[in-house]
């Protein structure tokens, strides 16, 4: 759906009315209808723990080490160390496991197969004086993984909050009436969703499936009594990844100083399926004309796009056994197409069928209430454009007896410099980003022991300290505030021209507490209980390399 002038005017008007009345609504299942600053953050976060199996086994501590195809996405000066041509390919298996503080519902596991790396390095020039080598490389490196699934359920008590209460608050704050909604149908009988801001679509679905209604100008629950015990069910199923195609050039000056630059073309694809449902229980039959027994709310949000960035780096070898490196990454300038669609169904029993609905033998309205929005597509002139953080990396590595290599990296990322450049709704989040995020610190360390010339064992550890100014705050969506990963691997040279590397990596992502929904103003305060989720990942990868 392309945005048209009438839709933009309606969206701006409704948003301004909602803000004027001060009702703030959000939460895990309220916000997917638009890209938020947390979507920017979650899709921009990388720890360089993928790439080749050698790099992954050493936790990505490659800023000073070089000699690996994944260096093109870390420190491009590293490809200047190559003494031969090379082609690599790295398949990946990732196993994500989630843990919640609530009862299990559908499942908390997701397994995916992917490509972690594909690349090649070619020697263009070799000399004994001046620039002793010029190497060029092209590679793809996976930078982030969005594959995970978590779900949970809660058992309610009489009188607890329902998401229908938030729907009622949103429609009231937006100045939307049921009479207005009844008038917005085309001549073909289709509801004209594009006349309303997508942030209201969930609330409108709630009205169209009987959960809320305005009586005498006041929105409230229509078919859910206030003394209902509300059970809830939630599932988030995410898939996709972020990667980068990089073209790099590396210069070797007398095997003492190495300089490199990379032009990166990033790709990002994330698809989230979010399910939320409620069921209602009563100690006695409520005094209602119609009684809702349950409803199901399904949402699908997709982010897909590409970006461009630039990297420059240097490595200096003051003595044979010591290397120090530095790399600078510009922000990635992303252009994102965003699509969203949602649907809702409810099962309702007619206790007093004043509207003469068709019912089955048990008194349930048949067919059940069911409604689906049109698909929102933000693309072309109405796409989202934002930038990721600036990154600066330092590294040092030391070789002992030509067998044992110790490598340490430090990385600083300025997440408070993320910027929304263009938005279909004019929401740029500049002040909020500055107040919510800060610069983050990442430390990576790796060890490689080549105990015989044909074989090496590797270990690594990485820690990312997060980029939130307040890690204890409850945000509108779960946000990663700490990442820790440990890795190990093995490398074997099968011949002069062929080698194989294996790596295993364990990664844990700690996430901030969150609510499935909330809504409040000066008078009303509605919220679900608070949830906590941790996602653990087990990654296994295999790199095949050909040297010639």
Coordinates of C-alpha atoms in Angstrom, one line a residue:
X1 CA 0.0 0.0 0.0
X2 CA 1.5 3.3 -1.0
X3 CA 0.8 6.2 1.3
X4 CA -1.5 8.8 -0.2
X5 CA -2.1 12.4 0.9
X6 CA -5.4 11.6 2.6
X7 CA -3.8 8.9 4.7
X8 CA -0.9 11.1 5.8
X9 CA -3.3 13.9 6.9
X10 CA -5.4 11.4 8.8
X11 CA -2.4 9.8 10.5
X12 CA -0.9 13.2 11.6
X13 CA -4.3 14.4 12.9
X14 CA -5.0 11.2 14.9
X15 CA -1.5 11.1 16.3
X16 CA -1.6 14.7 17.4
X17 CA -5.0 14.1 19.1
X18 CA -3.7 11.1 21.0
X19 CA -0.6 13.0 22.2
X20 CA -2.7 15.9 23.2
X21 CA -4.8 13.7 25.5
X22 CA -1.7 12.1 26.9
X23 CA -2.5 8.4 26.6
X24 CA 0.7 6.5 26.1
X25 CA 0.3 2.9 24.8
X26 CA 2.9 0.3 23.9
X27 CA 4.4 -3.1 24.6
X28 CA 5.5 -6.2 22.8
X29 CA 2.2 -6.8 21.0
X30 CA 1.2 -3.1 20.6
X31 CA 4.2 -1.6 18.8
X32 CA 4.9 -3.9 15.7
X33 CA 3.0 -1.6 13.3
X34 CA 5.9 0.7 12.9
X35 CA 9.7 0.7 13.1
X36 CA 10.8 2.0 16.5
X37 CA 14.2 3.2 17.8
X38 CA 14.6 -0.3 19.4
X39 CA 14.2 -1.9 16.0
X40 CA 17.0 0.3 14.8
X41 CA 19.1 -0.8 17.8
X42 CA 18.4 -4.5 17.6
X43 CA 19.2 -4.7 13.9
X44 CA 22.3 -2.6 14.2
X45 CA 23.9 -4.7 17.0
X46 CA 26.9 -6.8 15.8
X47 CA 29.7 -8.5 17.7
X48 CA 31.6 -10.0 14.8
X49 CA 31.3 -13.5 16.2
X50 CA 30.5 -15.0 12.8
X51 CA 32.6 -15.0 9.6
X52 CA 35.0 -17.9 9.2
X53 CA 35.3 -20.7 11.7
X54 CA 38.8 -19.5 12.7
X55 CA 37.5 -16.0 13.5
X56 CA 34.5 -17.4 15.4
X57 CA 36.6 -19.8 17.4
X58 CA 38.7 -16.8 18.5
X59 CA 35.6 -14.7 19.3
X60 CA 36.3 -12.4 16.5
X61 CA 39.5 -11.0 18.0
X62 CA 41.0 -10.3 14.6
X63 CA 41.7 -6.5 14.6
X64 CA 45.5 -7.0 14.7
X65 CA 45.8 -10.7 13.7
X66 CA 44.9 -10.6 10.0
X67 CA 45.4 -13.3 7.5
X68 CA 41.7 -14.3 7.5
X69 CA 38.9 -13.5 5.0
X70 CA 36.6 -12.3 7.8
X71 CA 39.0 -9.4 8.4
X72 CA 37.4 -7.6 5.5
X73 CA 34.5 -6.8 7.9
X74 CA 36.7 -6.2 10.9
X75 CA 40.0 -4.7 9.9
X76 CA 40.6 -4.7 6.1
X77 CA 44.4 -4.3 6.7
X78 CA 44.4 -8.0 7.6
X79 CA 44.1 -9.1 4.0
X80 CA 47.5 -7.5 3.2
X81 CA 49.1 -10.3 5.1
X82 CA 48.1 -13.0 2.6
X83 CA 51.0 -14.6 0.7
X84 CA 48.8 -16.7 -1.6
X85 CA 45.3 -16.7 -3.2
X86 CA 42.5 -18.2 -1.1
X87 CA 38.8 -19.1 -1.5
X88 CA 36.7 -20.0 1.6
X89 CA 33.2 -21.1 2.3
X90 CA 31.6 -21.4 5.7
X91 CA 28.2 -23.1 6.3
X92 CA 26.6 -22.5 9.7
X93 CA 24.1 -24.2 12.0
X94 CA 22.5 -22.1 14.7
X95 CA 20.5 -23.4 17.6
X96 CA 18.6 -20.8 19.6
X97 CA 17.1 -21.5 23.0
X98 CA 15.0 -19.1 25.1
X99 CA 14.2 -19.0 28.8
X100 CA 11.3 -17.1 30.3
X101 CA 10.1 -16.2 33.8
X102 CA 6.6 -17.4 32.8
X103 CA 5.1 -20.8 32.0
X104 CA 5.9 -22.4 28.7
X105 CA 3.4 -22.2 25.9
X106 CA 4.3 -23.4 22.4
X107 CA 8.1 -23.7 22.5
X108 CA 11.3 -21.8 23.0
X109 CA 13.6 -23.4 20.4
X110 CA 14.6 -22.6 16.8
X111 CA 17.2 -24.2 14.6
X112 CA 18.4 -22.7 11.3
X113 CA 21.0 -23.5 8.6
X114 CA 22.8 -20.6 6.9
X115 CA 26.0 -19.3 5.4
X116 CA 28.4 -17.5 7.7
X117 CA 31.1 -16.6 5.2
X118 CA 32.1 -16.9 1.6
X119 CA 35.2 -15.1 0.3
X120 CA 38.2 -14.9 -1.9
X121 CA 41.6 -13.1 -1.7
X122 CA 43.8 -12.5 -4.8
X123 CA 47.4 -11.3 -4.9
X124 CA 47.6 -8.5 -7.4
X125 CA 51.3 -7.5 -6.9
X126 CA 54.4 -8.7 -5.1
X127 CA 57.7 -6.9 -4.9
X128 CA 60.8 -6.8 -2.7
X129 CA 60.8 -3.0 -2.3
X130 CA 58.3 -0.3 -1.6
X131 CA 54.8 -1.7 -1.5
X132 CA 55.8 -5.3 -1.2
X133 CA 52.3 -6.7 -1.8
X134 CA 48.9 -5.5 -3.0
X135 CA 46.0 -7.9 -2.3
X136 CA 42.3 -7.6 -3.2
X137 CA 39.4 -9.4 -1.6
X138 CA 35.7 -10.0 -1.9
X139 CA 33.6 -11.7 0.7
X140 CA 30.3 -12.1 2.4
X141 CA 30.3 -12.2 6.2
X142 CA 27.2 -12.7 8.4
X143 CA 27.1 -10.1 11.2
X144 CA 24.0 -10.8 13.1
X145 CA 21.4 -13.5 13.5
X146 CA 17.7 -12.8 14.1
X147 CA 16.5 -16.5 14.4
X148 CA 14.8 -17.2 17.7
X149 CA 11.5 -18.2 19.2
X150 CA 10.0 -17.7 22.6
X151 CA 6.6 -18.2 24.1
X152 CA 4.9 -18.1 27.4
X153 CA 1.5 -18.1 29.1
X154 CA 0.0 -16.6 32.2
X155 CA -3.0 -17.6 34.4
X156 CA -5.2 -14.6 35.4
X157 CA -7.3 -13.8 38.4
X158 CA -10.6 -12.1 38.5
X159 CA -10.5 -8.4 37.4
X160 CA -7.0 -8.4 35.9
X161 CA -6.1 -6.2 32.9
X162 CA -6.9 -7.2 29.3
X163 CA -5.3 -5.8 26.2
X164 CA -8.9 -4.7 25.3
X165 CA -8.5 -2.0 28.0
X166 CA -5.5 -0.6 26.1
X167 CA -7.5 -0.7 22.8
X168 CA -10.3 1.3 24.4
X169 CA -7.8 3.9 25.7
X170 CA -6.2 4.2 22.3
X171 CA -9.4 4.8 20.5
X172 CA -10.6 7.2 23.0
X173 CA -7.4 9.2 22.9
X174 CA -7.5 9.2 19.2
X175 CA -11.0 10.7 19.1
X176 CA -12.2 7.7 17.0
X177 CA -15.8 6.7 17.4
X178 CA -17.7 3.6 16.3
X179 CA -19.9 5.9 14.1
X180 CA -16.8 7.0 12.3
X181 CA -15.6 3.5 11.9
X182 CA -18.9 2.4 10.4
X183 CA -18.7 5.1 7.8
X184 CA -15.3 4.1 6.5
X185 CA -16.3 1.4 4.0
X186 CA -15.8 1.5 0.3
X187 CA -18.6 1.0 -2.2
X188 CA -17.5 -2.6 -2.4
X189 CA -18.0 -3.1 1.3
X190 CA -14.3 -3.2 2.2
X191 CA -13.1 -1.3 5.3
X192 CA -10.7 1.5 4.3
X193 CA -7.8 0.8 6.7
X194 CA -5.6 3.4 4.9
X195 CA -7.6 6.2 6.4
X196 CA -6.2 5.4 9.8
X197 CA -2.7 5.5 11.3
X198 CA -1.4 1.9 11.6
X199 CA -0.8 2.3 15.3
X200 CA -4.6 2.2 15.7
X201 CA -5.1 -0.9 13.6
X202 CA -5.0 -3.3 16.5
X203 CA -7.5 -1.3 18.4
X204 CA -9.8 -1.2 15.4
X205 CA -9.5 -4.9 15.1
X206 CA -10.6 -5.1 18.7
X207 CA -13.7 -3.2 17.9
X208 CA -14.5 -5.2 14.8
X209 CA -14.2 -8.5 16.7
X210 CA -16.4 -7.3 19.6
X211 CA -13.8 -6.7 22.3
X212 CA -14.4 -3.0 22.7
X213 CA -17.3 -0.6 21.9
X214 CA -18.1 3.0 22.7
X215 CA -21.3 3.5 24.7
X216 CA -22.5 7.0 25.2
X217 CA -19.2 8.2 23.8
X218 CA -17.1 6.2 26.2
X219 CA -14.9 3.3 25.0
X220 CA -14.7 0.1 27.1
X221 CA -14.9 -3.6 27.1
X222 CA -18.0 -4.7 25.3
X223 CA -18.0 -8.5 25.6
X224 CA -15.5 -9.0 28.5
X225 CA -16.8 -8.4 32.0
X226 CA -14.7 -6.4 34.4
X227 CA -14.5 -9.4 36.8
X228 CA -13.2 -11.8 34.2
X229 CA -10.1 -13.8 34.9
X230 CA -7.8 -13.2 31.9
X231 CA -5.4 -15.9 30.8
X232 CA -2.8 -14.8 28.2
X233 CA -0.7 -16.6 25.6
X234 CA 2.3 -15.1 23.7
X235 CA 4.6 -16.3 21.0
X236 CA 7.3 -14.4 19.2
X237 CA 8.9 -16.2 16.2
X238 CA 11.7 -14.3 14.5
X239 CA 13.9 -15.2 11.5
X240 CA 16.5 -13.6 9.3
X241 CA 20.0 -12.2 9.5
X242 CA 22.2 -9.2 8.7
X243 CA 25.2 -9.7 6.5
X244 CA 27.7 -7.8 4.5
X245 CA 29.3 -8.0 1.1
X246 CA 32.7 -6.3 1.2
X247 CA 35.3 -5.4 -1.4
X248 CA 38.7 -4.8 0.2
X249 CA 42.1 -3.6 -0.9
X250 CA 45.2 -4.3 1.3
X251 CA 48.7 -2.9 1.0
X252 CA 51.8 -4.5 2.6
X253 CA 54.8 -2.2 3.3
X254 CA 57.8 -4.3 3.9
X255 CA 55.9 -6.8 6.2
X256 CA 56.0 -4.1 8.9
X257 CA 53.0 -1.9 8.2
X258 CA 49.7 -2.9 6.6
X259 CA 47.0 -0.7 5.4
X260 CA 43.5 -1.6 4.1
X261 CA 40.1 -0.3 3.2
X262 CA 36.7 -1.9 2.6
X263 CA 33.6 -0.8 0.8
X264 CA 30.7 -2.7 2.4
X265 CA 27.2 -3.4 1.0
X266 CA 25.1 -4.6 3.9
X267 CA 21.9 -6.6 3.7
X268 CA 19.3 -7.0 6.3
X269 CA 16.2 -9.2 6.5
X270 CA 14.1 -9.7 9.6
X271 CA 10.6 -11.2 9.8
X272 CA 8.7 -11.4 13.1
X273 CA 5.5 -13.3 13.7
X274 CA 3.9 -12.2 16.9
X275 CA 0.9 -14.0 18.4
X276 CA -1.1 -12.9 21.4
X277 CA -4.3 -14.5 22.7
X278 CA -6.5 -14.2 25.7
X279 CA -9.2 -16.5 27.2
X280 CA -11.7 -15.4 29.8
X281 CA -13.2 -17.2 32.8
X282 CA -16.0 -16.3 35.2
X283 CA -17.1 -17.6 38.6
X284 CA -20.7 -16.9 37.5
X285 CA -22.3 -15.9 34.2
X286 CA -21.7 -12.2 33.6
X287 CA -24.5 -9.7 33.0
X288 CA -23.7 -9.2 29.3
X289 CA -25.6 -9.6 26.1
X290 CA -22.6 -11.3 24.6
X291 CA -19.7 -13.1 26.3
X292 CA -16.3 -13.4 24.7
X293 CA -14.5 -16.6 25.5
X294 CA -11.2 -16.0 23.8
X295 CA -9.5 -14.0 21.0
X296 CA -6.4 -14.5 18.8
X297 CA -4.3 -11.7 17.6
X298 CA -1.7 -12.4 14.9
X299 CA 0.8 -9.9 13.5
X300 CA 3.6 -10.1 10.9
X301 CA 6.2 -7.4 10.6
X302 CA 9.0 -7.5 8.0
X303 CA 12.1 -5.4 7.6
X304 CA 14.2 -5.8 4.5
X305 CA 16.8 -3.6 3.0
X306 CA 20.4 -2.8 2.2
X307 CA 23.0 -0.3 3.2
X308 CA 26.4 1.0 2.5
X309 CA 29.5 1.7 4.6
X310 CA 33.2 2.2 4.5
X311 CA 36.0 0.8 6.7
X312 CA 39.7 1.7 7.0
X313 CA 42.3 0.0 9.1
X314 CA 46.0 -0.4 9.8
X315 CA 48.3 -3.0 11.4
X316 CA 51.8 -2.3 12.6
X317 CA 54.4 -5.0 13.5
X318 CA 57.1 -3.3 15.6
X319 CA 58.8 -6.6 16.2
X320 CA 58.3 -10.0 14.6
X321 CA 56.1 -11.4 17.4
X322 CA 53.9 -8.3 18.1
X323 CA 51.1 -6.8 16.0
X324 CA 48.9 -3.8 16.9
X325 CA 45.9 -2.8 14.8
X326 CA 43.2 -0.1 14.6
X327 CA 40.1 0.1 12.4
X328 CA 37.4 2.7 11.9
X329 CA 33.9 1.9 10.6
X330 CA 31.6 4.5 9.3
X331 CA 27.9 4.1 10.1
X332 CA 25.9 1.9 7.7
X333 CA 23.4 4.0 5.8
X334 CA 20.3 1.7 5.6
X335 CA 17.3 2.0 3.3
X336 CA 14.5 -0.3 4.6
X337 CA 11.3 -1.5 3.2
X338 CA 8.8 -2.3 6.0
X339 CA 5.6 -4.3 5.8
X340 CA 3.0 -5.1 8.4
X341 CA -0.2 -7.0 8.5
X342 CA -2.4 -8.2 11.4
X343 CA -5.6 -10.2 11.9
X344 CA -7.9 -11.0 14.8
X345 CA -10.5 -13.6 15.6
X346 CA -12.8 -14.1 18.6
X347 CA -15.2 -16.6 19.9
X348 CA -18.4 -15.0 21.4
X349 CA -21.4 -16.6 23.0
X350 CA -24.8 -14.8 22.7
X351 CA -26.3 -14.7 26.2
X352 CA -29.0 -12.3 25.0
X353 CA -28.9 -12.2 21.2
X354 CA -30.3 -8.6 20.8
X355 CA -28.6 -8.2 17.4
X356 CA -30.0 -11.5 16.0
X357 CA -26.6 -13.0 15.1
X358 CA -26.6 -16.4 13.5
X359 CA -25.6 -18.9 16.3
X360 CA -24.8 -22.6 16.5
X361 CA -26.5 -25.1 18.7
X362 CA -24.5 -24.0 21.7
X363 CA -25.3 -20.3 21.3
X364 CA -21.9 -19.3 19.8
X365 CA -22.0 -16.7 17.1
X366 CA -21.3 -18.6 13.8
X367 CA -19.2 -17.8 11.9
X368 CA -16.9 -16.3 14.6
X369 CA -15.9 -12.7 14.4
X370 CA -12.8 -12.5 12.2
X371 CA -11.1 -9.5 10.6
X372 CA -7.7 -8.8 8.8
X373 CA -6.1 -5.6 7.9
X374 CA -4.7 -4.8 4.5
X375 CA -0.9 -5.0 4.2
X376 CA 1.0 -1.9 5.0
X377 CA 4.1 -1.5 2.8
X378 CA 6.5 1.3 3.4
X379 CA 8.7 1.4 0.3
X380 CA 9.9 3.7 -2.4
X381 CA 9.5 7.3 -1.5
X382 CA 7.9 6.2 1.8
X383 CA 10.7 3.8 3.0
X384 CA 12.6 4.1 6.3
X385 CA 16.2 5.4 6.2
X386 CA 18.5 5.2 9.2
X387 CA 22.1 4.9 10.2
X388 CA 23.9 2.5 12.5
X389 CA 26.6 3.5 15.1
X390 CA 30.1 4.6 14.3
X391 CA 32.7 2.0 15.4
X392 CA 36.3 2.2 16.4
X393 CA 38.4 -0.9 17.1
X394 CA 41.8 -1.5 18.7
X395 CA 43.7 -4.8 18.9
X396 CA 47.0 -6.4 19.8
X397 CA 48.3 -9.9 19.3
X398 CA 51.5 -11.6 20.4
X399 CA 53.1 -14.8 19.1
X400 CA 55.1 -17.0 21.5
X401 CA 57.7 -19.4 20.0
X402 CA 55.9 -19.3 16.7
X403 CA 53.3 -21.6 18.1
X404 CA 51.0 -19.8 20.5
X405 CA 49.1 -16.6 19.5
X406 CA 47.3 -14.4 22.0
X407 CA 44.9 -11.8 20.6
X408 CA 42.9 -9.1 22.4
X409 CA 40.4 -6.6 20.9
X410 CA 38.6 -3.5 22.2
X411 CA 35.7 -2.0 20.4
X412 CA 33.7 1.2 21.0
X413 CA 30.3 1.7 19.3
X414 CA 28.4 5.0 19.6
X415 CA 24.8 3.9 19.7
X416 CA 23.6 7.4 20.7
X417 CA 24.7 8.6 17.3
X418 CA 22.2 6.4 15.5
X419 CA 19.9 8.6 13.3
X420 CA 16.6 8.1 11.6
X421 CA 17.0 10.0 8.4
X422 CA 13.7 9.5 6.8
X423 CA 10.4 8.1 8.1
X424 CA 6.9 7.8 6.4
X425 CA 5.4 9.4 9.5
X426 CA 8.0 12.0 10.3
X427 CA 9.1 10.1 13.5
X428 CA 12.9 10.7 13.7
X429 CA 13.4 9.8 17.5
X430 CA 16.5 12.0 17.7
X431 CA 16.0 13.2 21.3
X432 CA 14.8 9.8 22.4
X433 CA 17.8 8.0 20.9
X434 CA 20.2 10.4 22.6
X435 CA 18.5 10.0 26.0
X436 CA 18.1 6.2 25.8
X437 CA 21.3 4.9 24.3
X438 CA 25.0 5.4 25.0
X439 CA 28.3 4.2 23.7
X440 CA 29.0 0.5 24.2
X441 CA 32.2 -1.4 25.0
X442 CA 33.1 -4.8 23.6
X443 CA 36.1 -6.9 24.6
X444 CA 37.2 -10.0 22.7
X445 CA 40.1 -12.3 23.3
X446 CA 41.3 -15.3 21.4
X447 CA 44.1 -18.0 21.7
X448 CA 45.5 -20.1 18.9
X449 CA 48.0 -22.9 19.6
X450 CA 49.6 -24.6 16.6
X451 CA 51.1 -27.5 18.5
X452 CA 52.1 -29.2 15.2
X453 CA 52.5 -27.3 11.8
X454 CA 49.4 -29.1 10.4
X455 CA 47.0 -28.5 13.3
X456 CA 45.8 -25.7 15.6
X457 CA 43.4 -25.5 18.5
X458 CA 41.6 -22.2 19.3
X459 CA 39.6 -20.7 22.1
X460 CA 37.9 -17.3 22.5
X461 CA 35.8 -15.2 24.8
X462 CA 33.8 -12.0 24.1
X463 CA 31.8 -9.6 26.3
X464 CA 29.5 -6.8 25.1
X465 CA 28.4 -4.4 27.9
X466 CA 25.3 -3.0 26.3
X467 CA 24.3 0.4 25.2
X468 CA 21.3 1.4 27.4
X469 CA 21.6 4.3 29.8
X470 CA 19.1 2.5 32.1
X471 CA 19.3 -1.3 31.9
X472 CA 16.6 -1.7 34.6
X473 CA 14.0 0.3 32.7
X474 CA 11.0 -1.4 31.2
X475 CA 10.9 -0.5 27.5
X476 CA 8.2 -1.1 25.0
X477 CA 10.0 -4.2 23.7
X478 CA 12.7 -6.6 25.0
X479 CA 16.2 -5.1 24.3
X480 CA 19.5 -6.8 24.6
X481 CA 21.6 -5.2 27.3
X482 CA 24.4 -7.7 27.7
X483 CA 26.0 -10.4 25.5
X484 CA 28.6 -12.9 26.5
X485 CA 30.1 -15.6 24.3
X486 CA 32.6 -18.4 24.5
X487 CA 34.0 -20.4 21.7
X488 CA 36.4 -23.2 20.7
X489 CA 37.7 -24.6 17.5
X490 CA 40.1 -26.7 15.6
X491 CA 42.1 -26.1 12.3
X492 CA 43.7 -28.8 10.2
X493 CA 45.8 -28.4 7.1
X494 CA 45.0 -31.4 5.0
X495 CA 47.5 -30.5 2.3
X496 CA 49.4 -27.6 0.9
X497 CA 46.3 -26.4 -0.9
X498 CA 43.4 -27.4 1.3
X499 CA 42.5 -26.8 4.9
X500 CA 39.5 -27.2 7.1
X501 CA 38.4 -25.3 10.3
X502 CA 35.7 -26.2 12.8
X503 CA 34.2 -23.9 15.5
X504 CA 31.6 -24.1 18.2
X505 CA 30.3 -21.0 19.9
X506 CA 28.0 -20.4 22.8
X507 CA 26.3 -17.0 23.1
X508 CA 23.9 -15.7 25.7
X509 CA 21.8 -12.5 25.2
X510 CA 20.4 -10.9 28.3
X511 CA 17.3 -8.9 27.6
X512 CA 15.6 -6.1 29.5
X513 CA 12.2 -6.7 31.3
X514 CA 9.2 -5.9 29.2
X515 CA 5.4 -6.0 29.1
X516 CA 3.2 -7.5 26.5
X517 CA 1.0 -4.3 26.7
X518 CA 0.6 -1.2 28.7
X519 CA -1.4 2.1 28.5
X520 CA -1.6 5.0 30.8
X521 CA -2.5 8.7 31.2
X522 CA -3.2 10.9 34.2
X523 CA -6.1 8.8 35.3
X524 CA -5.7 5.3 33.8
X525 CA -2.8 2.8 34.3
X526 CA -3.2 -0.5 32.5
X527 CA -0.4 -3.1 32.1
X528 CA 0.3 -6.7 31.8
X529 CA 2.8 -8.3 34.2
X530 CA 6.5 -7.9 33.6
X531 CA 8.4 -10.6 31.7
X532 CA 12.0 -11.6 31.3
X533 CA 13.6 -13.5 28.5
X534 CA 17.1 -14.7 27.9
X535 CA 18.2 -16.2 24.5
X536 CA 21.1 -18.6 24.3
X537 CA 22.6 -19.6 21.0
X538 CA 24.7 -22.6 20.0
X539 CA 26.5 -22.0 16.7
X540 CA 28.5 -24.6 14.8
X541 CA 30.4 -23.8 11.7
X542 CA 32.8 -25.4 9.2
X543 CA 35.2 -23.5 6.9
X544 CA 36.6 -25.1 3.8
X545 CA 39.6 -23.2 2.3
X546 CA 41.5 -23.6 -0.9
X547 CA 45.0 -22.0 -1.2
X548 CA 46.8 -21.5 -4.5

